[in-house]
Every structure is written in C-alpha cells, then in structure tokens.
Amino acid sequence: DAKTTQPTSMDCAEGRAANLPCNHSTISGNEYVYWYRQIHSQGPQYIIHGLKNNETNEMASLIITEDRKSSTLILPHATLRDTAVYYCIVRPSRNRDDKIIFGKGTRLHILP
Amino acid sequence: DAGITQSPRHKVTETGTPVTLRCHQTENHRYMYWYRQDPGHGLRLIHYSYGVKDTDKGEVSDGYSVSRSKTEDFLLTLESATSSQTSVYFCAISGSGANVLTFGAGSRLTVL
C-alpha cells in the first residue's frame, strides 16, 4: 500500500497559489518526500523532493512539517498548464527493497 | 523523455497471445520499474529491477514476468494476455544521486 494519503481532487483559481497537502505519518528517518505530476496521459514528471528542510526550485516549493508527518507542495502562481494529477511518495533509501509505491494522487483543476 | 524509450507505444492484441513490452535506457541507471495505470487506480507497480538479473515483484505482478539481461533493457512479458491487462504501461528508471524517477512516454496495450 502507498505510504501517503492525499485528497482526491482540488480546485485552484488561475494566478493563485495552489497548496497540495500530503500525509506520510509513517515516514522513516531516511526517507525523502518526492512529488511528481502527470499531465493528461503523459508519463509522470518529477517536481521536487526533500528530507526535512523546506525546498524550492523553479517549479514549486515543498514545505515539510517539523515532525515530517506531512508536507505541502506549493505552486506559487498556478496556470492552466498546471492542471494535472499530483503524486506524493516517500522514497526508501537506496537498497534492494526499493519498491516505489504511488497512491492515486490529487487531481488539481486550475480554474480560469 | 530523453534517455528512456518504450516500445511499442501502441499495441492491440487478442486474448491468449503473448506480449512483450520493452523499456530501453541510455542512462546506465541501476533501477528500472514497470507500472500500469488504469482509471481510478493511479500508478501501480508491477515489477522492478535493482540490477542485471535482479528483479522483484510489485503490487500487481500476477500474470506478468520480467527480464533484465543487460543494464539498458527491461522487458515486461504477458505470457497469455487477458482483457484485464488492457492498460497503459509506464517504465521508469532511477539511479542518479537524487534518486529521481524518470518515466517513459508509456505503452498503450489493448487486449481484445
């Protein structure tokens, strides 16, 4: 089973910040939080990842709570092209048992 | 995506026939994955590989087998295709320092 839970869907107005939550209450100390998104029927695309500090790149920001049990992906100025399914996963450390399990993700609708 | 290709991209076959999907990478990454995606189910892991000839089962491995005889190729075989295996299949690779997954464009399989 996926180790993360996300809302099924969310709406956000174009130009506003989109805040996508993810719960990962059983995360281990050596596991990172990764975010991916899938636009229509394309292959999923990496967005950002982090361990315990907040992270920012050209696409988004990632806020991880101090206890690491949840995180929020922030798209600062959402556009229509950000309409996609967003997946939050936790990644085990690089070892033999590297099963990467995705949940169903959050379907984000950007409204004009 | 650059560095990973899937073939065929589209295939229609009949129930009971064998099918092999190929994932080819030029990144020399250690890990390779096969996922299937169906409406309402998100991405589900079928099998993965953590090295040449080293593979393991994922969430939904029944009816599928895999082989990895060289680093660059990961084959997914349906020995006797069934209609329930109609799906979009995605291959992914990882192995760089950040452990980011890179996905292929997908292979759409229809079993009649």
mmCIF file of N, CA and C in Angstrom, chain B:
data_model
loop_
_atom_site.group_PDB
_atom_site.id
_atom_site.type_symbol
_atom_site.label_atom_id
_atom_site.label_comp_id
_atom_site.label_asym_id
_atom_site.label_seq_id
_atom_site.Cartn_x
_atom_site.Cartn_y
_atom_site.Cartn_z
ATOM 1 N N ASP B 1 10.747 10.688 -22.853
ATOM 2 C CA ASP B 1 11.790 11.511 -22.253
ATOM 3 C C ASP B 1 13.156 11.072 -22.719
ATOM 4 N N ALA B 2 14.061 12.005 -22.722
ATOM 5 C CA ALA B 2 15.409 11.696 -23.142
ATOM 6 C C ALA B 2 15.984 10.608 -22.252
ATOM 7 N N GLY B 3 16.638 9.603 -22.883
ATOM 8 C CA GLY B 3 17.305 8.580 -22.118
ATOM 9 C C GLY B 3 16.470 7.363 -21.822
ATOM 10 N N ILE B 4 15.186 7.390 -22.103
ATOM 11 C CA ILE B 4 14.336 6.229 -21.857
ATOM 12 C C ILE B 4 13.282 6.144 -22.950
ATOM 13 N N THR B 5 13.196 4.990 -23.560
ATOM 14 C CA THR B 5 12.215 4.780 -24.610
ATOM 15 C C THR B 5 11.460 3.492 -24.366
ATOM 16 N N GLN B 6 10.185 3.501 -24.710
ATOM 17 C CA GLN B 6 9.346 2.329 -24.582
ATOM 18 C C GLN B 6 8.872 1.907 -25.972
ATOM 19 N N SER B 7 8.787 0.595 -26.162
ATOM 20 C CA SER B 7 8.260 0.098 -27.424
ATOM 21 C C SER B 7 7.503 -1.207 -27.202
ATOM 22 N N PRO B 8 6.425 -1.441 -27.952
ATOM 23 C CA PRO B 8 5.804 -0.463 -28.832
ATOM 24 C C PRO B 8 5.049 0.598 -28.046
ATOM 25 N N ARG B 9 4.694 1.673 -28.667
ATOM 26 C CA ARG B 9 3.913 2.707 -27.987
ATOM 27 C C ARG B 9 2.429 2.361 -27.957
ATOM 28 N N HIS B 10 1.998 1.636 -28.959
ATOM 29 C CA HIS B 10 0.605 1.197 -29.025
ATOM 30 C C HIS B 10 0.580 -0.234 -29.549
ATOM 31 N N LYS B 11 -0.277 -1.031 -28.934
ATOM 32 C CA LYS B 11 -0.422 -2.415 -29.414
ATOM 33 C C LYS B 11 -1.826 -2.895 -29.128
ATOM 34 N N VAL B 12 -2.403 -3.549 -30.111
ATOM 35 C CA VAL B 12 -3.685 -4.219 -29.965
ATOM 36 C C VAL B 12 -3.453 -5.694 -30.205
ATOM 37 N N THR B 13 -3.921 -6.514 -29.281
ATOM 38 C CA THR B 13 -3.713 -7.942 -29.405
ATOM 39 C C THR B 13 -4.963 -8.673 -28.959
ATOM 40 N N GLU B 14 -4.937 -9.983 -29.123
ATOM 41 C CA GLU B 14 -6.089 -10.795 -28.750
ATOM 42 C C GLU B 14 -5.805 -11.572 -27.476
ATOM 43 N N THR B 15 -6.858 -11.879 -26.773
ATOM 44 C CA THR B 15 -6.754 -12.676 -25.549
ATOM 45 C C THR B 15 -6.004 -13.970 -25.824
ATOM 46 N N GLY B 16 -5.082 -14.291 -24.932
ATOM 47 C CA GLY B 16 -4.347 -15.537 -25.032
ATOM 48 C C GLY B 16 -3.022 -15.438 -25.762
ATOM 49 N N THR B 17 -2.752 -14.325 -26.386
ATOM 50 C CA THR B 17 -1.487 -14.176 -27.106
ATOM 51 C C THR B 17 -0.419 -13.616 -26.181
ATOM 52 N N PRO B 18 0.845 -13.961 -26.432
ATOM 53 C CA PRO B 18 1.928 -13.394 -25.624
ATOM 54 C C PRO B 18 2.276 -11.984 -26.111
ATOM 55 N N VAL B 19 2.660 -11.154 -25.160
ATOM 56 C CA VAL B 19 3.027 -9.778 -25.481
ATOM 57 C C VAL B 19 4.282 -9.407 -24.694
ATOM 58 N N THR B 20 5.196 -8.751 -25.346
ATOM 59 C CA THR B 20 6.385 -8.242 -24.665
ATOM 60 C C THR B 20 6.531 -6.758 -24.918
ATOM 61 N N LEU B 21 6.661 -6.027 -23.825
ATOM 62 C CA LEU B 21 6.927 -4.591 -23.892
ATOM 63 C C LEU B 21 8.384 -4.368 -23.502
ATOM 64 N N ARG B 22 9.003 -3.443 -24.198
ATOM 65 C CA ARG B 22 10.421 -3.196 -23.964
ATOM 66 C C ARG B 22 10.643 -1.790 -23.422
ATOM 67 N N CYS B 23 11.515 -1.717 -22.437
ATOM 68 C CA CYS B 23 11.961 -0.432 -21.913
ATOM 69 C C CYS B 23 13.466 -0.363 -22.112
ATOM 70 N N HIS B 24 13.921 0.666 -22.783
ATOM 71 C CA HIS B 24 15.333 0.826 -23.094
ATOM 72 C C HIS B 24 15.836 2.150 -22.541
ATOM 73 N N GLN B 25 16.969 2.106 -21.830
ATOM 74 C CA GLN B 25 17.537 3.333 -21.273
ATOM 75 C C GLN B 25 18.984 3.501 -21.704
ATOM 76 N N THR B 26 19.386 4.744 -21.805
ATOM 77 C CA THR B 26 20.766 5.058 -22.176
ATOM 78 C C THR B 26 21.482 5.785 -21.042
ATOM 79 N N GLU B 27 20.891 5.756 -19.834
ATOM 80 C CA GLU B 27 21.430 6.499 -18.691
ATOM 81 C C GLU B 27 22.316 5.650 -17.783
ATOM 82 N N ASN B 28 22.365 4.360 -18.049
ATOM 83 C CA ASN B 28 23.149 3.442 -17.200
ATOM 84 C C ASN B 28 22.655 3.443 -15.748
ATOM 85 N N HIS B 29 21.347 3.664 -15.566
ATOM 86 C CA HIS B 29 20.784 3.663 -14.225
ATOM 87 C C HIS B 29 20.575 2.239 -13.726
ATOM 88 N N ARG B 30 20.710 2.085 -12.422
ATOM 89 C CA ARG B 30 20.616 0.756 -11.822
ATOM 90 C C ARG B 30 19.175 0.259 -11.731
ATOM 91 N N TYR B 31 18.254 1.157 -11.341
ATOM 92 C CA TYR B 31 16.886 0.740 -11.065
ATOM 93 C C TYR B 31 15.969 0.973 -12.265
ATOM 94 N N MET B 32 15.115 -0.009 -12.517
ATOM 95 C CA MET B 32 14.107 0.123 -13.563
ATOM 96 C C MET B 32 12.796 -0.439 -13.039
ATOM 97 N N TYR B 33 11.687 0.152 -13.490
ATOM 98 C CA TYR B 33 10.371 -0.181 -12.951
ATOM 99 C C TYR B 33 9.358 -0.303 -14.076
ATOM 100 N N TRP B 34 8.381 -1.160 -13.862
ATOM 101 C CA TRP B 34 7.210 -1.202 -14.720
ATOM 102 C C TRP B 34 5.973 -0.912 -13.877
ATOM 103 N N TYR B 35 5.169 0.052 -14.348
ATOM 104 C CA TYR B 35 3.906 0.397 -13.730
ATOM 105 C C TYR B 35 2.797 0.241 -14.758
ATOM 106 N N ARG B 36 1.587 0.023 -14.249
ATOM 107 C CA ARG B 36 0.414 0.111 -15.089
ATOM 108 C C ARG B 36 -0.487 1.180 -14.515
ATOM 109 N N GLN B 37 -1.239 1.794 -15.418
ATOM 110 C CA GLN B 37 -2.137 2.850 -14.984
ATOM 111 C C GLN B 37 -3.509 2.624 -15.587
ATOM 112 N N ASP B 38 -4.493 2.581 -14.708
ATOM 113 C CA ASP B 38 -5.880 2.392 -15.108
ATOM 114 C C ASP B 38 -6.732 3.449 -14.440
ATOM 115 N N PRO B 39 -7.830 3.817 -15.071
ATOM 116 C CA PRO B 39 -8.719 4.820 -14.464
ATOM 117 C C PRO B 39 -9.125 4.422 -13.055
ATOM 118 N N GLY B 40 -8.977 5.366 -12.130
ATOM 119 C CA GLY B 40 -9.381 5.107 -10.756
ATOM 120 C C GLY B 40 -8.364 4.388 -9.906
ATOM 121 N N HIS B 41 -7.237 3.999 -10.498
ATOM 122 C CA HIS B 41 -6.240 3.237 -9.737
ATOM 123 C C HIS B 41 -4.885 3.918 -9.638
ATOM 124 N N GLY B 42 -4.683 5.001 -10.301
ATOM 125 C CA GLY B 42 -3.381 5.636 -10.249
ATOM 126 C C GLY B 42 -2.319 4.739 -10.863
ATOM 127 N N LEU B 43 -1.099 4.895 -10.408
ATOM 128 C CA LEU B 43 0.028 4.087 -10.895
ATOM 129 C C LEU B 43 0.238 2.912 -9.958
ATOM 130 N N ARG B 44 0.296 1.723 -10.509
ATOM 131 C CA ARG B 44 0.525 0.525 -9.696
ATOM 132 C C ARG B 44 1.772 -0.195 -10.183
ATOM 133 N N LEU B 45 2.631 -0.530 -9.240
ATOM 134 C CA LEU B 45 3.909 -1.151 -9.555
ATOM 135 C C LEU B 45 3.716 -2.621 -9.897
ATOM 136 N N ILE B 46 4.265 -3.039 -11.030
ATOM 137 C CA ILE B 46 4.144 -4.429 -11.471
ATOM 138 C C ILE B 46 5.380 -5.224 -11.033
ATOM 139 N N HIS B 47 6.514 -4.818 -11.526
ATOM 140 C CA HIS B 47 7.805 -5.409 -11.183
ATOM 141 C C HIS B 47 8.858 -4.318 -11.204
ATOM 142 N N TYR B 48 9.949 -4.586 -10.528
ATOM 143 C CA TYR B 48 11.057 -3.663 -10.631
ATOM 144 C C TYR B 48 12.367 -4.437 -10.631
ATOM 145 N N SER B 49 13.428 -3.748 -11.019
ATOM 146 C CA SER B 49 14.749 -4.367 -11.098
ATOM 147 C C SER B 49 15.758 -3.458 -10.415
ATOM 148 N N TYR B 50 16.630 -4.087 -9.617
ATOM 149 C CA TYR B 50 17.672 -3.318 -8.943
ATOM 150 C C TYR B 50 19.054 -3.693 -9.453
ATOM 151 N N GLY B 51 19.097 -4.315 -10.624
ATOM 152 C CA GLY B 51 20.352 -4.641 -11.273
ATOM 153 C C GLY B 51 20.123 -5.717 -12.312
ATOM 154 N N VAL B 52 21.165 -5.989 -13.088
ATOM 155 C CA VAL B 52 21.070 -7.035 -14.109
ATOM 156 C C VAL B 52 20.721 -8.355 -13.446
ATOM 157 N N LYS B 53 19.673 -8.966 -13.932
ATOM 158 C CA LYS B 53 19.167 -10.263 -13.461
ATOM 159 C C LYS B 53 18.609 -10.211 -12.041
ATOM 160 N N ASP B 54 18.485 -9.021 -11.479
ATOM 161 C CA ASP B 54 17.907 -8.859 -10.150
ATOM 162 C C ASP B 54 16.559 -8.160 -10.276
ATOM 163 N N THR B 55 15.493 -8.907 -10.043
ATOM 164 C CA THR B 55 14.166 -8.336 -10.151
ATOM 165 C C THR B 55 13.317 -8.751 -8.952
ATOM 166 N N ASP B 56 12.227 -8.037 -8.750
ATOM 167 C CA ASP B 56 11.324 -8.375 -7.651
ATOM 168 C C ASP B 56 9.911 -7.956 -8.027
ATOM 169 N N LYS B 57 8.952 -8.540 -7.309
ATOM 170 C CA LYS B 57 7.558 -8.262 -7.604
ATOM 171 C C LYS B 57 7.109 -6.951 -6.978
ATOM 172 N N GLY B 58 6.113 -6.362 -7.631
ATOM 173 C CA GLY B 58 5.498 -5.170 -7.084
ATOM 174 C C GLY B 58 4.125 -5.481 -6.533
ATOM 175 N N GLU B 59 3.194 -4.533 -6.684
ATOM 176 C CA GLU B 59 1.844 -4.667 -6.127
ATOM 177 C C GLU B 59 0.956 -5.604 -6.942
ATOM 178 N N VAL B 60 1.138 -5.605 -8.258
ATOM 179 C CA VAL B 60 0.204 -6.307 -9.138
ATOM 180 C C VAL B 60 0.985 -7.150 -10.145
ATOM 181 N N SER B 61 1.740 -8.120 -9.668
ATOM 182 C CA SER B 61 2.645 -8.868 -10.529
ATOM 183 C C SER B 61 2.020 -10.110 -11.176
ATOM 184 N N ASP B 62 0.872 -10.562 -10.703
ATOM 185 C CA ASP B 62 0.263 -11.779 -11.264
ATOM 186 C C ASP B 62 -0.029 -11.594 -12.751
ATOM 187 N N GLY B 63 0.414 -12.579 -13.551
ATOM 188 C CA GLY B 63 0.175 -12.527 -14.984
ATOM 189 C C GLY B 63 1.278 -11.847 -15.772
ATOM 190 N N TYR B 64 2.294 -11.367 -15.047
ATOM 191 C CA TYR B 64 3.411 -10.666 -15.681
ATOM 192 C C TYR B 64 4.746 -11.305 -15.272
ATOM 193 N N SER B 65 5.681 -11.277 -16.198
ATOM 194 C CA SER B 65 7.047 -11.647 -15.869
ATOM 195 C C SER B 65 7.973 -10.598 -16.470
ATOM 196 N N VAL B 66 9.172 -10.517 -15.934
ATOM 197 C CA VAL B 66 10.137 -9.531 -16.424
ATOM 198 C C VAL B 66 11.498 -10.184 -16.593
ATOM 199 N N SER B 67 12.314 -9.513 -17.372
ATOM 200 C CA SER B 67 13.697 -9.958 -17.504
ATOM 201 C C SER B 67 14.589 -8.762 -17.734
ATOM 202 N N ARG B 68 15.779 -8.875 -17.180
ATOM 203 C CA ARG B 68 16.768 -7.816 -17.383
ATOM 204 C C ARG B 68 18.136 -8.492 -17.549
ATOM 205 N N SER B 69 18.482 -8.722 -18.794
ATOM 206 C CA SER B 69 19.732 -9.415 -19.110
ATOM 207 C C SER B 69 20.888 -8.439 -19.296
ATOM 208 N N LYS B 70 20.585 -7.167 -19.463
ATOM 209 C CA LYS B 70 21.606 -6.138 -19.549
ATOM 210 C C LYS B 70 21.063 -4.843 -18.957
ATOM 211 N N THR B 71 21.951 -3.982 -18.563
ATOM 212 C CA THR B 71 21.565 -2.783 -17.830
ATOM 213 C C THR B 71 20.529 -1.960 -18.566
ATOM 214 N N GLU B 72 20.642 -1.861 -19.855
ATOM 215 C CA GLU B 72 19.818 -0.914 -20.588
ATOM 216 C C GLU B 72 18.410 -1.384 -20.932
ATOM 217 N N ASP B 73 18.137 -2.674 -20.808
ATOM 218 C CA ASP B 73 16.833 -3.178 -21.230
ATOM 219 C C ASP B 73 16.095 -3.894 -20.109
ATOM 220 N N PHE B 74 14.813 -3.567 -19.990
ATOM 221 C CA PHE B 74 13.939 -4.213 -19.002
ATOM 222 C C PHE B 74 12.678 -4.608 -19.752
ATOM 223 N N LEU B 75 12.453 -5.912 -19.856
ATOM 224 C CA LEU B 75 11.339 -6.421 -20.642
ATOM 225 C C LEU B 75 10.199 -6.861 -19.738
ATOM 226 N N LEU B 76 8.994 -6.502 -20.135
ATOM 227 C CA LEU B 76 7.786 -6.932 -19.436
ATOM 228 C C LEU B 76 7.022 -7.863 -20.368
ATOM 229 N N THR B 77 6.736 -9.077 -19.891
ATOM 230 C CA THR B 77 6.062 -10.071 -20.717
ATOM 231 C C THR B 77 4.743 -10.488 -20.106
ATOM 232 N N LEU B 78 3.727 -10.492 -20.949
ATOM 233 C CA LEU B 78 2.435 -11.064 -20.605
ATOM 234 C C LEU B 78 2.385 -12.395 -21.344
ATOM 235 N N GLU B 79 2.481 -13.483 -20.625
ATOM 236 C CA GLU B 79 2.596 -14.790 -21.279
ATOM 237 C C GLU B 79 1.342 -15.132 -22.059
ATOM 238 N N SER B 80 0.199 -14.764 -21.508
ATOM 239 C CA SER B 80 -1.085 -15.028 -22.160
ATOM 240 C C SER B 80 -2.010 -13.864 -21.807
ATOM 241 N N ALA B 81 -2.066 -12.888 -22.688
ATOM 242 C CA ALA B 81 -2.746 -11.644 -22.363
ATOM 243 C C ALA B 81 -4.242 -11.857 -22.092
ATOM 244 N N THR B 82 -4.757 -11.113 -21.139
ATOM 245 C CA THR B 82 -6.187 -11.120 -20.830
ATOM 246 C C THR B 82 -6.733 -9.701 -20.945
ATOM 247 N N SER B 83 -8.034 -9.599 -21.049
ATOM 248 C CA SER B 83 -8.648 -8.271 -21.225
ATOM 249 C C SER B 83 -8.382 -7.370 -20.022
ATOM 250 N N SER B 84 -8.196 -7.985 -18.852
ATOM 251 C CA SER B 84 -7.928 -7.192 -17.645
ATOM 252 C C SER B 84 -6.540 -6.540 -17.676
ATOM 253 N N GLN B 85 -5.723 -6.952 -18.627
ATOM 254 C CA GLN B 85 -4.399 -6.359 -18.771
ATOM 255 C C GLN B 85 -4.380 -5.216 -19.781
ATOM 256 N N THR B 86 -5.533 -4.888 -20.304
ATOM 257 C CA THR B 86 -5.650 -3.667 -21.103
ATOM 258 C C THR B 86 -5.333 -2.489 -20.199
ATOM 259 N N SER B 87 -4.357 -1.702 -20.586
ATOM 260 C CA SER B 87 -3.885 -0.652 -19.693
ATOM 261 C C SER B 87 -2.849 0.204 -20.412
ATOM 262 N N VAL B 88 -2.421 1.237 -19.728
ATOM 263 C CA VAL B 88 -1.246 1.989 -20.172
ATOM 264 C C VAL B 88 -0.093 1.602 -19.259
ATOM 265 N N TYR B 89 0.999 1.211 -19.855
ATOM 266 C CA TYR B 89 2.152 0.742 -19.107
ATOM 267 C C TYR B 89 3.276 1.772 -19.186
ATOM 268 N N PHE B 90 3.782 2.115 -18.015
ATOM 269 C CA PHE B 90 4.885 3.068 -17.942
ATOM 270 C C PHE B 90 6.127 2.389 -17.376
ATOM 271 N N CYS B 91 7.231 2.678 -18.003
ATOM 272 C CA CYS B 91 8.534 2.273 -17.491
ATOM 273 C C CYS B 91 9.178 3.482 -16.826
ATOM 274 N N ALA B 92 9.962 3.240 -15.800
ATOM 275 C CA ALA B 92 10.683 4.324 -15.137
ATOM 276 C C ALA B 92 12.074 3.843 -14.771
ATOM 277 N N ILE B 93 12.987 4.796 -14.680
ATOM 278 C CA ILE B 93 14.363 4.483 -14.288
ATOM 279 C C ILE B 93 14.800 5.426 -13.180
ATOM 280 N N SER B 94 15.737 5.003 -12.379
ATOM 281 C CA SER B 94 16.381 5.900 -11.419
ATOM 282 C C SER B 94 17.743 5.321 -11.078
ATOM 283 N N GLY B 95 18.583 6.171 -10.538
ATOM 284 C CA GLY B 95 19.911 5.697 -10.195
ATOM 285 C C GLY B 95 20.907 6.798 -10.023
ATOM 286 N N SER B 96 20.485 8.000 -10.323
ATOM 287 C CA SER B 96 21.379 9.132 -10.108
ATOM 288 C C SER B 96 21.356 9.497 -8.637
ATOM 289 N N GLY B 97 22.172 10.432 -8.253
ATOM 290 C CA GLY B 97 22.322 10.758 -6.845
ATOM 291 C C GLY B 97 21.043 11.168 -6.152
ATOM 292 N N ALA B 98 20.172 11.887 -6.840
ATOM 293 C CA ALA B 98 18.940 12.367 -6.207
ATOM 294 C C ALA B 98 17.837 11.323 -6.214
ATOM 295 N N ASN B 99 18.096 10.171 -6.823
ATOM 296 C CA ASN B 99 17.093 9.095 -6.880
ATOM 297 C C ASN B 99 15.783 9.532 -7.502
ATOM 298 N N VAL B 100 15.852 10.418 -8.458
ATOM 299 C CA VAL B 100 14.649 10.873 -9.137
ATOM 300 C C VAL B 100 14.224 9.843 -10.171
ATOM 301 N N LEU B 101 12.928 9.590 -10.238
ATOM 302 C CA LEU B 101 12.382 8.699 -11.256
ATOM 303 C C LEU B 101 12.178 9.469 -12.551
ATOM 304 N N THR B 102 12.613 8.858 -13.652
ATOM 305 C CA THR B 102 12.322 9.396 -14.977
ATOM 306 C C THR B 102 11.450 8.377 -15.691
ATOM 307 N N PHE B 103 10.307 8.839 -16.188
ATOM 308 C CA PHE B 103 9.350 7.942 -16.805
ATOM 309 C C PHE B 103 9.438 8.000 -18.321
ATOM 310 N N GLY B 104 9.098 6.874 -18.922
ATOM 311 C CA GLY B 104 8.934 6.835 -20.358
ATOM 312 C C GLY B 104 7.583 7.403 -20.753
ATOM 313 N N ALA B 105 7.342 7.426 -22.060
ATOM 314 C CA ALA B 105 6.117 8.029 -22.581
ATOM 315 C C ALA B 105 4.911 7.117 -22.466
ATOM 316 N N GLY B 106 5.135 5.863 -22.152
ATOM 317 C CA GLY B 106 4.022 4.939 -21.961
ATOM 318 C C GLY B 106 3.756 4.068 -23.174
ATOM 319 N N SER B 107 3.210 2.891 -22.903
ATOM 320 C CA SER B 107 2.793 1.957 -23.951
ATOM 321 C C SER B 107 1.331 1.608 -23.697
ATOM 322 N N ARG B 108 0.511 1.898 -24.675
ATOM 323 C CA ARG B 108 -0.913 1.619 -24.524
ATOM 324 C C ARG B 108 -1.215 0.259 -25.121
ATOM 325 N N LEU B 109 -1.680 -0.663 -24.275
ATOM 326 C CA LEU B 109 -1.969 -2.030 -24.696
ATOM 327 C C LEU B 109 -3.464 -2.285 -24.609
ATOM 328 N N THR B 110 -4.015 -2.784 -25.694
ATOM 329 C CA THR B 110 -5.422 -3.166 -25.719
ATOM 330 C C THR B 110 -5.509 -4.647 -26.024
ATOM 331 N N VAL B 111 -6.175 -5.384 -25.127
ATOM 332 C CA VAL B 111 -6.350 -6.822 -25.297
ATOM 333 C C VAL B 111 -7.824 -7.079 -25.590
ATOM 334 N N LEU B 112 -8.092 -7.580 -26.780
ATOM 335 C CA LEU B 112 -9.484 -7.790 -27.209
ATOM 336 C C LEU B 112 -9.972 -9.186 -26.852
#
